[in-house]
């Protein structure tokens, strides 16, 4: 048995998730068509439905007139009907817009790729649109023995090199951070929205280090440094770089990085927390010790139960969340309801996702959308028929290394409840009898 803590959302949050513009009538048509299709009577019933529907019987302007001209939008933008699908700031987190976060609207996305304009943002000192002709990347050693030829690269030089393209998730280490202390933020956008997934293109860092003549026997770590005012600096172990996964990236989803995401150059460190994906990357130093910079000491260290901190816990462990139905959404009717969500692991590919609709008593294995890629979001779905009772929806992911997503009780037993970082606990959504979906925790 468990008890449910239904937690009050802090002030100022948009508590309704984006609800797509599906009118009641349109939903009824879909639901009706679905049921009749199942019983093999779709053809008999559709004509009468159609006769009553002015959206079918009356020709709309767009079927009669001339549409808009080619290239009226030289750079395409979303439909006017999708305006409420936006990145949003959390009123609870910080009031300083330059050093803030905007969360990705996970509840409104399909598949695994985050549209570049909806990628979450985390800036420690605001974003810049840096002139790529003036941007430089310097690679140096902590002393001459570490690296033979310190070099400076222009963007042109980097773009001329052979490139690699890989699809990976990026998750801020503080994602789901407010939930540690049992503060209920109302929607999945705020609970899990410091998460995005893109196709990145760039040059493997290892290739650049080889060009500079790094002594791989001596060197153990690199320090990556950003060009913005925050001087974001992070230590990355060389062992992560050897396999060519770490990219000095300029491409995101087929075009150049967006300014908010580090244009013209950022580090891509698959599986590792977002803070190490240094944006506006201007310098890499090679050394033999972790650097213990300000961004590794005053933040991004995990506060444990006994008051000590864990440092350099950079891997994003296995995690998943149901994005639909999720907090703030409303089930409009009983019956068939597709449950859909995403799963990911910083250790490799997702092996299995299980879903429970009864608070974890029973679990069923969800369908995984292929391709299932390493250190990348994986979309899962499962059929569900909602009978109208209160239901507790949960998802639990397992990765290829055998790691299983833990419950809150398991995580808190080891790590307490005062931390911010690396919360990969199982998320629960309560579907109330009214159809309203709420963020709850089970204990
Ligand atoms: N130069 C620089 N790099 C940075 C940051 C920053 O503020 N400045 N923020 C870091 C943090 S904490 C995260 S979670 C990710 C966020 O990347 P995004 O803004 O592209 O989502 O960038 C990291 N790289
Ligand atoms: Mo972050």
Short mmCIF file of C-alpha atoms and ligand atoms in Angstrom, two decimals:
data_model
loop_
_atom_site.label_atom_id
_atom_site.label_comp_id
_atom_site.label_asym_id
_atom_site.label_seq_id
_atom_site.Cartn_x
_atom_site.Cartn_y
_atom_site.Cartn_z
CA UNK A 1 0.00 0.00 0.00
CA UNK A 2 1.08 3.56 -0.57
CA UNK A 3 -0.13 7.00 0.33
CA UNK A 4 -0.45 9.69 -2.28
CA UNK A 5 0.79 13.17 -1.53
CA UNK A 6 -1.08 15.59 -3.72
CA UNK A 7 1.08 18.64 -3.62
CA UNK A 8 0.10 22.23 -4.16
CA UNK A 9 1.87 23.97 -7.01
CA UNK A 10 3.88 27.03 -6.03
CA UNK A 11 2.47 30.40 -7.11
CA UNK A 12 2.87 31.71 -10.62
CA UNK A 13 3.01 28.56 -12.72
CA UNK A 14 0.91 28.03 -15.78
CA UNK A 15 -0.94 25.00 -14.46
CA UNK A 16 -2.64 23.97 -17.67
CA UNK A 17 -0.47 22.13 -20.15
CA UNK A 18 -0.78 23.18 -23.76
CA UNK A 19 -3.91 21.58 -25.03
CA UNK A 20 -3.92 21.19 -28.77
CA UNK A 21 -6.78 22.78 -30.64
CA UNK A 22 -8.99 19.76 -30.85
CA UNK A 23 -12.58 20.75 -30.27
CA UNK A 24 -14.91 18.42 -28.42
CA UNK A 25 -16.78 17.65 -31.63
CA UNK A 26 -13.64 16.71 -33.52
CA UNK A 27 -12.53 14.41 -30.72
CA UNK A 28 -15.92 12.73 -30.72
CA UNK A 29 -15.59 12.07 -34.42
CA UNK A 30 -12.19 10.47 -33.93
CA UNK A 31 -13.31 8.40 -30.99
CA UNK A 32 -16.46 7.36 -32.84
CA UNK A 33 -14.53 6.47 -35.97
CA UNK A 34 -12.07 4.46 -33.89
CA UNK A 35 -14.77 2.40 -32.22
CA UNK A 36 -16.70 1.75 -35.41
CA UNK A 37 -13.51 0.90 -37.26
CA UNK A 38 -12.92 -1.75 -34.62
CA UNK A 39 -16.32 -3.31 -35.14
CA UNK A 40 -16.00 -3.16 -38.92
CA UNK A 41 -18.83 -0.64 -39.37
CA UNK A 42 -16.82 2.44 -40.27
CA UNK A 43 -18.16 2.71 -43.83
CA UNK A 44 -21.80 2.49 -42.81
CA UNK A 45 -21.64 5.15 -40.12
CA UNK A 46 -19.29 7.73 -41.64
CA UNK A 47 -21.64 9.22 -44.29
CA UNK A 48 -24.23 10.20 -41.69
CA UNK A 49 -21.54 11.74 -39.48
CA UNK A 50 -20.27 13.66 -42.48
CA UNK A 51 -23.71 15.04 -43.39
CA UNK A 52 -23.97 16.74 -39.99
CA UNK A 53 -20.49 18.25 -40.13
CA UNK A 54 -20.22 21.69 -41.77
CA UNK A 55 -16.44 21.25 -41.80
CA UNK A 56 -16.98 18.57 -44.41
CA UNK A 57 -20.14 19.77 -46.19
CA UNK A 58 -19.24 23.47 -46.64
CA UNK A 59 -16.15 24.16 -48.74
CA UNK A 60 -13.73 26.35 -46.75
CA UNK A 61 -11.88 29.34 -48.23
CA UNK A 62 -8.65 27.34 -48.48
CA UNK A 63 -10.31 24.88 -50.85
CA UNK A 64 -11.60 27.62 -53.14
CA UNK A 65 -9.10 30.49 -53.19
CA UNK A 66 -5.43 31.06 -53.95
CA UNK A 67 -3.00 30.20 -51.19
CA UNK A 68 -0.05 32.29 -50.11
CA UNK A 69 2.99 32.67 -52.36
CA UNK A 70 6.14 30.62 -52.32
CA UNK A 71 8.82 31.99 -49.96
CA UNK A 72 6.42 34.37 -48.22
CA UNK A 73 8.13 32.93 -45.16
CA UNK A 74 11.77 32.73 -46.32
CA UNK A 75 12.50 30.96 -43.05
CA UNK A 76 9.49 28.82 -42.10
CA UNK A 77 7.65 29.32 -38.83
CA UNK A 78 5.03 27.16 -37.06
CA UNK A 79 1.31 27.48 -37.74
CA UNK A 80 -0.52 30.31 -35.98
CA UNK A 81 -2.60 27.59 -34.29
CA UNK A 82 0.47 26.24 -32.48
CA UNK A 83 1.29 29.55 -30.78
CA UNK A 84 0.92 28.27 -27.25
CA UNK A 85 3.59 25.59 -27.77
CA UNK A 86 6.44 27.57 -26.23
CA UNK A 87 9.48 27.38 -24.00
CA UNK A 88 8.52 28.72 -20.61
CA UNK A 89 10.37 30.10 -17.61
CA UNK A 90 9.75 28.72 -14.16
CA UNK A 91 8.57 31.44 -11.80
CA UNK A 92 9.80 29.33 -8.89
CA UNK A 93 13.41 28.99 -9.97
CA UNK A 94 14.96 32.35 -10.65
CA UNK A 95 13.85 35.87 -11.36
CA UNK A 96 17.03 36.87 -13.19
CA UNK A 97 16.25 36.36 -16.86
CA UNK A 98 19.90 36.41 -17.96
CA UNK A 99 20.83 33.63 -15.56
CA UNK A 100 17.75 31.54 -16.01
CA UNK A 101 16.15 28.50 -17.58
CA UNK A 102 13.46 28.06 -20.16
CA UNK A 103 11.77 24.67 -20.20
CA UNK A 104 10.94 22.61 -23.27
CA UNK A 105 7.20 21.82 -23.81
CA UNK A 106 7.65 18.02 -23.74
CA UNK A 107 3.88 17.48 -23.48
CA UNK A 108 3.39 18.84 -27.00
CA UNK A 109 6.21 17.08 -28.85
CA UNK A 110 6.18 13.89 -30.92
CA UNK A 111 8.96 11.42 -31.68
CA UNK A 112 12.41 12.16 -30.29
CA UNK A 113 13.77 15.29 -32.01
CA UNK A 114 13.30 18.65 -30.29
CA UNK A 115 12.57 21.41 -32.80
CA UNK A 116 15.48 23.85 -32.48
CA UNK A 117 13.20 26.75 -31.56
CA UNK A 118 11.82 24.77 -28.60
CA UNK A 119 15.14 23.44 -27.25
CA UNK A 120 15.40 24.24 -23.53
CA UNK A 121 17.80 27.05 -22.59
CA UNK A 122 20.08 27.35 -19.60
CA UNK A 123 22.25 30.45 -19.49
CA UNK A 124 24.41 31.47 -16.56
CA UNK A 125 24.96 34.94 -18.00
CA UNK A 126 22.54 35.43 -20.92
CA UNK A 127 22.88 34.36 -24.56
CA UNK A 128 24.73 36.02 -27.41
CA UNK A 129 24.63 35.94 -31.19
CA UNK A 130 28.38 35.76 -31.80
CA UNK A 131 29.92 36.76 -35.17
CA UNK A 132 31.32 33.46 -36.48
CA UNK A 133 34.04 35.23 -38.51
CA UNK A 134 35.47 36.53 -35.22
CA UNK A 135 35.03 33.40 -33.13
CA UNK A 136 38.15 31.36 -32.35
CA UNK A 137 38.80 28.02 -30.66
CA UNK A 138 42.14 27.73 -28.89
CA UNK A 139 43.60 24.38 -27.86
CA UNK A 140 46.50 24.45 -25.42
CA UNK A 141 48.16 22.30 -22.76
CA UNK A 142 48.62 22.97 -19.05
CA UNK A 143 52.35 22.67 -19.89
CA UNK A 144 54.46 21.96 -23.01
CA UNK A 145 54.75 18.23 -22.27
CA UNK A 146 51.02 17.73 -22.39
CA UNK A 147 50.58 18.99 -25.95
CA UNK A 148 53.20 19.72 -28.65
CA UNK A 149 51.44 22.32 -30.84
CA UNK A 150 48.97 24.73 -29.24
CA UNK A 151 46.62 25.84 -32.05
CA UNK A 152 43.87 28.35 -32.78
CA UNK A 153 41.06 27.35 -35.16
CA UNK A 154 38.69 29.65 -37.05
CA UNK A 155 35.14 28.52 -37.87
CA UNK A 156 36.14 28.24 -41.56
CA UNK A 157 38.92 25.83 -40.65
CA UNK A 158 36.59 23.68 -38.52
CA UNK A 159 33.88 23.62 -41.20
CA UNK A 160 36.42 22.42 -43.80
CA UNK A 161 37.24 19.29 -41.79
CA UNK A 162 35.46 15.93 -42.11
CA UNK A 163 32.47 15.94 -39.76
CA UNK A 164 30.43 13.48 -37.73
CA UNK A 165 26.68 13.63 -37.10
CA UNK A 166 25.08 11.96 -34.10
CA UNK A 167 21.71 12.21 -32.33
CA UNK A 168 21.83 12.67 -28.56
CA UNK A 169 19.77 13.97 -25.66
CA UNK A 170 21.00 16.79 -23.44
CA UNK A 171 19.64 17.03 -19.91
CA UNK A 172 20.56 19.63 -17.31
CA UNK A 173 21.83 17.96 -14.12
CA UNK A 174 19.20 20.00 -12.25
CA UNK A 175 16.29 18.63 -14.31
CA UNK A 176 13.45 17.50 -11.96
CA UNK A 177 15.46 19.21 -9.19
CA UNK A 178 12.49 20.84 -7.48
CA UNK A 179 10.85 17.43 -7.04
CA UNK A 180 13.57 16.24 -4.66
CA UNK A 181 12.11 18.43 -1.94
CA UNK A 182 8.57 17.38 -2.81
CA UNK A 183 7.65 20.68 -4.45
CA UNK A 184 5.03 19.88 -7.06
CA UNK A 185 5.42 21.79 -10.27
CA UNK A 186 2.25 21.26 -12.28
CA UNK A 187 3.29 20.07 -15.75
CA UNK A 188 5.89 17.84 -17.39
CA UNK A 189 7.32 20.97 -19.01
CA UNK A 190 8.50 22.09 -15.56
CA UNK A 191 9.22 18.67 -14.03
CA UNK A 192 11.30 17.32 -16.94
CA UNK A 193 11.64 20.14 -19.51
CA UNK A 194 15.38 20.76 -19.07
CA UNK A 195 15.70 17.94 -21.58
CA UNK A 196 16.02 18.10 -25.36
CA UNK A 197 17.31 15.88 -28.17
CA UNK A 198 18.94 16.93 -31.42
CA UNK A 199 21.03 15.74 -34.30
CA UNK A 200 24.44 17.38 -33.77
CA UNK A 201 27.21 17.82 -36.35
CA UNK A 202 30.82 18.68 -35.68
CA UNK A 203 34.42 17.51 -35.49
CA UNK A 204 35.37 14.84 -32.93
CA UNK A 205 37.41 16.52 -30.18
CA UNK A 206 39.87 13.61 -30.29
CA UNK A 207 40.81 14.47 -33.91
CA UNK A 208 41.58 18.08 -32.94
CA UNK A 209 43.63 16.95 -29.94
CA UNK A 210 45.65 14.65 -32.21
CA UNK A 211 46.31 17.52 -34.62
CA UNK A 212 47.74 19.46 -31.67
CA UNK A 213 49.97 16.54 -30.71
CA UNK A 214 48.47 15.64 -27.34
CA UNK A 215 50.49 13.17 -25.30
CA UNK A 216 47.68 10.71 -24.55
CA UNK A 217 49.81 8.88 -21.99
CA UNK A 218 50.29 11.99 -19.87
CA UNK A 219 46.99 13.80 -20.45
CA UNK A 220 43.98 12.68 -18.41
CA UNK A 221 41.49 15.56 -18.55
CA UNK A 222 40.46 18.51 -20.65
CA UNK A 223 39.03 21.80 -19.48
CA UNK A 224 36.37 23.31 -21.75
CA UNK A 225 35.73 27.07 -21.52
CA UNK A 226 32.93 29.22 -22.94
CA UNK A 227 33.23 32.75 -24.35
CA UNK A 228 30.18 34.28 -22.60
CA UNK A 229 30.45 36.34 -19.43
CA UNK A 230 29.82 33.31 -17.23
CA UNK A 231 33.19 31.82 -18.31
CA UNK A 232 31.56 28.42 -18.02
CA UNK A 233 34.37 25.95 -17.40
CA UNK A 234 34.10 22.19 -16.98
CA UNK A 235 36.54 19.29 -16.64
CA UNK A 236 35.94 16.34 -18.95
CA UNK A 237 37.89 13.08 -18.55
CA UNK A 238 39.88 12.08 -21.64
CA UNK A 239 38.46 8.56 -21.36
CA UNK A 240 35.12 9.95 -22.59
CA UNK A 241 36.76 11.58 -25.59
CA UNK A 242 38.68 8.53 -26.88
CA UNK A 243 35.62 6.97 -28.51
CA UNK A 244 34.95 9.98 -30.78
CA UNK A 245 31.58 10.66 -29.18
CA UNK A 246 32.53 14.11 -27.89
CA UNK A 247 32.05 16.64 -30.68
CA UNK A 248 33.11 20.22 -31.16
CA UNK A 249 29.76 20.93 -32.77
CA UNK A 250 28.44 23.70 -35.01
CA UNK A 251 25.39 21.88 -36.45
CA UNK A 252 22.03 21.22 -34.80
CA UNK A 253 19.20 19.51 -36.67
CA UNK A 254 20.76 20.12 -40.08
CA UNK A 255 21.55 23.83 -39.71
CA UNK A 256 23.94 25.90 -37.63
CA UNK A 257 23.38 25.91 -33.84
CA UNK A 258 20.86 28.44 -32.60
CA UNK A 259 22.38 31.41 -30.70
CA UNK A 260 20.58 30.31 -27.51
CA UNK A 261 22.27 26.92 -27.80
CA UNK A 262 25.84 28.14 -28.29
CA UNK A 263 26.24 29.47 -31.85
CA UNK A 264 28.67 29.15 -33.47
CA UNK A 265 30.37 26.37 -31.47
CA UNK A 266 29.52 24.14 -28.51
CA UNK A 267 30.79 20.97 -26.95
CA UNK A 268 28.55 17.88 -27.24
CA UNK A 269 29.31 15.38 -24.46
CA UNK A 270 26.81 12.51 -24.92
CA UNK A 271 25.41 10.99 -21.73
CA UNK A 272 26.90 13.72 -19.54
CA UNK A 273 24.90 16.45 -17.75
CA UNK A 274 24.16 19.61 -19.76
CA UNK A 275 26.57 21.88 -17.92
CA UNK A 276 29.53 20.10 -19.54
CA UNK A 277 28.14 20.87 -23.02
CA UNK A 278 29.96 24.21 -22.99
CA UNK A 279 28.40 26.77 -25.34
CA UNK A 280 30.26 29.52 -27.25
CA UNK A 281 33.25 27.19 -26.86
CA UNK A 282 36.46 29.20 -27.08
CA UNK A 283 39.17 27.14 -25.40
CA UNK A 284 40.18 23.59 -24.56
CA UNK A 285 43.07 22.99 -22.20
CA UNK A 286 44.63 19.57 -21.78
CA UNK A 287 45.91 18.56 -18.33
CA UNK A 288 46.47 15.66 -15.96
CA UNK A 289 44.14 16.63 -13.06
CA UNK A 290 40.49 17.63 -12.66
CA UNK A 291 40.35 21.44 -12.58
CA UNK A 292 37.81 21.92 -9.74
CA UNK A 293 36.58 25.17 -11.32
CA UNK A 294 33.81 27.33 -9.82
CA UNK A 295 31.21 25.46 -11.93
CA UNK A 296 32.38 22.19 -10.37
CA UNK A 297 32.54 23.33 -6.77
CA UNK A 298 29.79 25.81 -5.94
CA UNK A 299 27.25 24.06 -8.15
CA UNK A 300 26.64 20.74 -9.87
CA UNK A 301 27.76 18.76 -6.81
CA UNK A 302 25.19 16.42 -5.24
CA UNK A 303 24.23 17.15 -1.62
CA UNK A 304 23.92 13.80 0.17
CA UNK A 305 21.94 12.74 3.24
CA UNK A 306 24.86 13.27 5.63
CA UNK A 307 25.60 16.79 4.41
CA UNK A 308 28.61 15.80 2.30
CA UNK A 309 28.67 16.42 -1.46
CA UNK A 310 29.35 14.08 -4.34
CA UNK A 311 31.44 15.81 -7.00
CA UNK A 312 31.80 14.96 -10.71
CA UNK A 313 28.67 12.80 -10.84
CA UNK A 314 28.28 13.76 -14.44
CA UNK A 315 26.52 10.79 -16.10
CA UNK A 316 22.76 11.24 -16.54
CA UNK A 317 21.38 7.95 -15.23
CA UNK A 318 18.49 5.99 -16.75
CA UNK A 319 15.19 7.90 -16.65
CA UNK A 320 11.80 8.13 -18.33
CA UNK A 321 8.59 10.13 -18.13
CA UNK A 322 5.09 9.86 -19.53
CA UNK A 323 4.48 13.04 -21.54
CA UNK A 324 0.86 12.29 -22.47
CA UNK A 325 -1.32 12.17 -20.48
CA UNK A 326 0.68 14.35 -18.06
CA UNK A 327 0.15 17.05 -15.45
CA UNK A 328 -2.22 19.84 -16.46
CA UNK A 329 -3.87 17.82 -19.23
CA UNK A 330 -7.47 16.61 -19.02
CA UNK A 331 -8.89 13.33 -20.32
CA UNK A 332 -12.08 14.41 -22.06
CA UNK A 333 -13.72 11.00 -22.18
CA UNK A 334 -13.46 7.42 -20.98
CA UNK A 335 -12.18 4.68 -23.23
CA UNK A 336 -9.10 4.34 -25.38
CA UNK A 337 -6.17 6.51 -24.39
CA UNK A 338 -2.70 6.18 -25.87
CA UNK A 339 0.01 6.59 -23.22
CA UNK A 340 3.21 8.04 -24.67
CA UNK A 341 6.52 9.23 -23.26
CA UNK A 342 10.27 9.32 -23.58
CA UNK A 343 13.10 7.32 -21.98
CA UNK A 344 16.86 7.93 -21.99
CA UNK A 345 20.13 6.89 -20.35
CA UNK A 346 23.57 8.47 -20.26
CA UNK A 347 25.05 4.96 -20.18
CA UNK A 348 23.76 3.72 -23.54
CA UNK A 349 20.58 2.58 -25.24
CA UNK A 350 17.21 1.98 -23.59
CA UNK A 351 16.44 -1.72 -23.32
CA UNK A 352 12.92 -1.72 -21.90
CA UNK A 353 10.24 0.62 -20.59
CA UNK A 354 7.43 -0.62 -18.34
CA UNK A 355 4.24 1.29 -17.61
CA UNK A 356 1.91 1.00 -14.61
CA UNK A 357 -1.57 2.54 -14.40
CA UNK A 358 -2.13 1.45 -10.78
CA UNK A 359 0.70 3.12 -8.88
CA UNK A 360 3.27 0.40 -9.49
CA UNK A 361 1.34 -2.73 -8.50
CA UNK A 362 1.28 -4.09 -12.04
CA UNK A 363 3.62 -3.27 -14.91
CA UNK A 364 3.26 -3.85 -18.65
CA UNK A 365 6.06 -3.60 -21.24
CA UNK A 366 5.66 -0.61 -23.57
CA UNK A 367 6.38 -0.52 -27.33
CA UNK A 368 9.64 1.25 -28.23
CA UNK A 369 9.78 3.32 -31.39
CA UNK A 370 12.86 2.40 -33.48
CA UNK A 371 15.61 3.29 -34.02
CA UNK A 372 16.62 2.96 -30.38
CA UNK A 373 19.93 4.84 -30.19
CA UNK A 374 22.60 5.15 -27.52
CA UNK A 375 22.41 8.22 -25.23
CA UNK A 376 19.39 9.40 -27.18
CA UNK A 377 15.70 9.84 -26.38
CA UNK A 378 13.54 6.78 -27.10
CA UNK A 379 9.79 7.21 -27.59
CA UNK A 380 7.54 4.61 -25.95
CA UNK A 381 3.81 4.03 -26.21
CA UNK A 382 1.28 1.68 -24.70
CA UNK A 383 -2.46 1.17 -25.16
CA UNK A 384 -4.73 1.94 -22.23
CA UNK A 385 -8.45 2.03 -21.74
CA UNK A 386 -9.45 4.50 -19.06
CA UNK A 387 -12.48 3.26 -17.13
CA UNK A 388 -13.09 6.57 -15.34
CA UNK A 389 -11.49 5.62 -12.00
CA UNK A 390 -8.63 7.52 -10.41
CA UNK A 391 -5.45 6.06 -11.89
CA UNK A 392 -1.76 6.42 -11.10
CA UNK A 393 0.40 6.43 -14.24
CA UNK A 394 4.11 5.63 -13.99
CA UNK A 395 6.91 4.63 -16.34
CA UNK A 396 10.12 2.80 -15.44
CA UNK A 397 13.05 2.48 -17.83
CA UNK A 398 15.88 -0.06 -17.96
CA UNK A 399 19.03 0.57 -20.01
CA UNK A 400 21.34 -1.80 -21.84
CA UNK A 401 23.79 -1.83 -18.93
CA UNK A 402 21.03 -3.19 -16.67
CA UNK A 403 20.43 0.02 -14.67
CA UNK A 404 16.79 0.36 -13.58
CA UNK A 405 15.10 3.69 -12.94
CA UNK A 406 14.58 3.96 -9.14
CA UNK A 407 11.58 5.07 -7.09
CA UNK A 408 11.65 8.21 -4.92
CA UNK A 409 11.92 6.03 -1.81
CA UNK A 410 14.99 4.25 -3.21
CA UNK A 411 16.70 7.48 -4.29
CA UNK A 412 15.95 9.29 -1.03
CA UNK A 413 17.19 6.35 1.10
CA UNK A 414 20.67 6.94 -0.31
CA UNK A 415 20.69 10.60 -1.22
CA UNK A 416 18.22 12.32 1.10
CA UNK A 417 15.81 14.96 -0.14
CA UNK A 418 17.71 18.23 -0.02
CA UNK A 419 19.71 17.88 -3.20
CA UNK A 420 19.01 19.51 -6.55
CA UNK A 421 20.91 17.43 -9.06
CA UNK A 422 20.48 14.07 -10.75
CA UNK A 423 16.93 13.17 -9.82
CA UNK A 424 16.03 10.22 -12.05
CA UNK A 425 13.17 8.93 -9.87
CA UNK A 426 10.01 7.43 -11.32
CA UNK A 427 7.39 10.15 -12.00
CA UNK A 428 3.74 9.55 -11.08
CA UNK A 429 0.75 11.28 -12.68
CA UNK A 430 -2.63 10.98 -10.97
CA UNK A 431 -5.61 10.89 -13.33
CA UNK A 432 -8.56 12.04 -11.22
CA UNK A 433 -12.14 10.90 -11.84
CA UNK A 434 -12.78 14.29 -13.45
CA UNK A 435 -10.09 13.42 -16.02
CA UNK A 436 -7.71 16.06 -14.65
CA UNK A 437 -4.07 14.96 -14.43
CA UNK A 438 -1.96 15.98 -11.42
CA UNK A 439 1.68 15.65 -10.33
CA UNK A 440 1.88 13.39 -7.25
CA UNK A 441 4.50 11.41 -5.35
CA UNK A 442 3.95 8.01 -3.75
CA UNK A 443 5.48 7.02 -0.46
N1 LIG B 1 29.12 29.04 -22.20
C1 LIG B 1 28.11 28.47 -21.52
N2 LIG B 1 27.90 27.16 -21.69
C2 LIG B 1 26.89 26.54 -21.04
C3 LIG B 1 26.06 27.24 -20.13
C4 LIG B 1 26.31 28.64 -19.97
O1 LIG B 1 25.63 29.33 -19.22
N3 LIG B 1 27.34 29.21 -20.68
N4 LIG B 1 25.11 26.56 -19.44
C5 LIG B 1 25.31 25.12 -19.29
C6 LIG B 1 24.19 24.39 -18.71
S1 LIG B 1 24.04 24.44 -17.02
C7 LIG B 1 23.37 23.60 -19.47
S2 LIG B 1 22.18 22.64 -18.76
C8 LIG B 1 23.48 23.58 -20.94
C9 LIG B 1 22.18 24.01 -21.56
O2 LIG B 1 22.26 24.01 -22.95
P1 LIG B 1 21.13 24.71 -23.82
O3 LIG B 1 20.98 26.13 -23.33
O4 LIG B 1 21.56 24.60 -25.23
O5 LIG B 1 19.86 23.92 -23.55
O6 LIG B 1 24.52 24.42 -21.42
C10 LIG B 1 25.68 24.46 -20.61
N5 LIG B 1 26.71 25.22 -21.28
MO1 LIG B 2 22.49 22.85 -16.40
#
